[in-house]
Amino acid sequence: MGLGIIGWIIIGIIAGWLAEKVMGRSHGLVTNLIVGVIGALLGGWIAGQFLGMAVGGFNIMTLLVAFLGACLLLFLLGLVKRRG
């Protein structure tokens, strides 16, 4: 069963908030949502392409992949900011 829009929002907010705390950043709710959803897409793509994992649905694995993707996104954005 796939995630609906409400599921994406919930996973995105949680993953973005967790990544914000782990990466030592300070964002608002909307930024956490955006980071979490983009992180979920990034993490899901990496999990599928390189690990052969199909991640989906409203479960802990989806949250973990979204969280790791959000952390990676914040890390990469930090690198770009330092160069600019």
mmCIF file of C-alpha atoms in Angstrom:
data_model
loop_
_atom_site.group_PDB
_atom_site.id
_atom_site.type_symbol
_atom_site.label_atom_id
_atom_site.label_comp_id
_atom_site.label_asym_id
_atom_site.label_seq_id
_atom_site.Cartn_x
_atom_site.Cartn_y
_atom_site.Cartn_z
ATOM 1 C CA MET A 1 0.000 0.000 0.000
ATOM 2 C CA GLY A 2 1.452 3.348 -1.041
ATOM 3 C CA LEU A 3 1.532 6.547 0.906
ATOM 4 C CA GLY A 4 -1.154 9.129 0.328
ATOM 5 C CA ILE A 5 -0.475 12.836 0.546
ATOM 6 C CA ILE A 6 -1.131 12.827 4.303
ATOM 7 C CA GLY A 7 1.378 9.973 4.726
ATOM 8 C CA TRP A 8 4.001 11.868 2.709
ATOM 9 C CA ILE A 9 3.441 14.957 4.855
ATOM 10 C CA ILE A 10 3.737 13.016 8.130
ATOM 11 C CA ILE A 11 6.844 11.079 7.030
ATOM 12 C CA GLY A 12 8.351 14.279 5.578
ATOM 13 C CA ILE A 13 7.870 16.311 8.736
ATOM 14 C CA ILE A 14 9.229 13.578 11.004
ATOM 15 C CA ALA A 15 12.215 12.777 8.764
ATOM 16 C CA GLY A 16 13.014 16.464 8.214
ATOM 17 C CA TRP A 17 12.771 17.234 11.927
ATOM 18 C CA LEU A 18 14.994 14.272 12.870
ATOM 19 C CA ALA A 19 17.554 15.225 10.211
ATOM 20 C CA GLU A 20 17.491 18.830 11.430
ATOM 21 C CA LYS A 21 18.322 17.712 14.971
ATOM 22 C CA VAL A 22 21.033 15.232 13.940
ATOM 23 C CA MET A 23 22.677 17.651 11.500
ATOM 24 C CA GLY A 24 22.575 20.558 13.987
ATOM 25 C CA ARG A 25 20.385 22.840 11.876
ATOM 26 C CA SER A 26 17.452 25.033 12.768
ATOM 27 C CA HIS A 27 14.538 25.198 10.319
ATOM 28 C CA GLY A 28 10.831 25.704 10.489
ATOM 29 C CA LEU A 29 8.039 23.197 9.974
ATOM 30 C CA VAL A 30 7.643 23.883 6.246
ATOM 31 C CA THR A 31 11.381 23.547 5.594
ATOM 32 C CA ASN A 32 11.436 20.305 7.576
ATOM 33 C CA LEU A 33 8.563 19.014 5.433
ATOM 34 C CA ILE A 34 10.345 19.943 2.198
ATOM 35 C CA VAL A 35 13.669 18.485 3.348
ATOM 36 C CA GLY A 36 11.924 15.324 4.556
ATOM 37 C CA VAL A 37 9.952 14.735 1.344
ATOM 38 C CA ILE A 38 12.950 15.458 -0.918
ATOM 39 C CA GLY A 39 15.072 13.306 1.396
ATOM 40 C CA ALA A 40 12.526 10.489 1.077
ATOM 41 C CA LEU A 41 12.726 10.685 -2.703
ATOM 42 C CA LEU A 42 16.530 10.818 -2.625
ATOM 43 C CA GLY A 43 16.808 8.014 -0.067
ATOM 44 C CA GLY A 44 14.259 5.884 -1.920
ATOM 45 C CA TRP A 45 16.115 6.333 -5.185
ATOM 46 C CA ILE A 46 19.460 5.403 -3.594
ATOM 47 C CA ALA A 47 17.924 2.396 -1.824
ATOM 48 C CA GLY A 48 16.413 1.181 -5.096
ATOM 49 C CA GLN A 49 19.399 1.850 -7.357
ATOM 50 C CA PHE A 50 22.291 0.786 -5.177
ATOM 51 C CA LEU A 51 20.820 -1.542 -2.572
ATOM 52 C CA GLY A 52 18.050 -3.152 -4.596
ATOM 53 C CA MET A 53 15.494 -2.285 -1.907
ATOM 54 C CA ALA A 54 11.926 -1.345 -2.699
ATOM 55 C CA VAL A 55 10.798 1.015 0.043
ATOM 56 C CA GLY A 56 7.238 2.188 0.385
ATOM 57 C CA GLY A 57 4.222 2.301 2.610
ATOM 58 C CA PHE A 58 3.802 3.828 6.019
ATOM 59 C CA ASN A 59 6.393 1.955 8.102
ATOM 60 C CA ILE A 60 9.658 2.354 9.973
ATOM 61 C CA MET A 61 11.807 1.463 6.941
ATOM 62 C CA THR A 62 10.237 4.281 4.930
ATOM 63 C CA LEU A 63 10.901 6.699 7.782
ATOM 64 C CA LEU A 64 14.505 5.489 8.106
ATOM 65 C CA VAL A 65 15.183 5.866 4.374
ATOM 66 C CA ALA A 66 13.550 9.321 4.371
ATOM 67 C CA PHE A 67 15.604 10.347 7.419
ATOM 68 C CA LEU A 68 18.882 9.178 5.877
ATOM 69 C CA GLY A 69 18.021 10.863 2.586
ATOM 70 C CA ALA A 70 17.190 14.099 4.430
ATOM 71 C CA CYS A 71 20.516 13.960 6.298
ATOM 72 C CA LEU A 72 22.336 13.440 3.005
ATOM 73 C CA LEU A 73 20.446 16.349 1.472
ATOM 74 C CA LEU A 74 21.340 18.676 4.360
ATOM 75 C CA PHE A 75 24.972 17.542 4.181
ATOM 76 C CA LEU A 76 25.156 18.240 0.435
ATOM 77 C CA LEU A 77 23.456 21.614 0.839
ATOM 78 C CA GLY A 78 26.001 22.469 3.548
ATOM 79 C CA LEU A 79 28.847 21.670 1.160
ATOM 80 C CA VAL A 80 27.357 23.867 -1.551
ATOM 81 C CA LYS A 81 26.819 26.745 0.888
ATOM 82 C CA ARG A 82 30.456 26.641 2.047
ATOM 83 C CA ARG A 83 31.738 26.854 -1.513
ATOM 84 C CA GLY A 84 29.453 29.758 -2.458
#
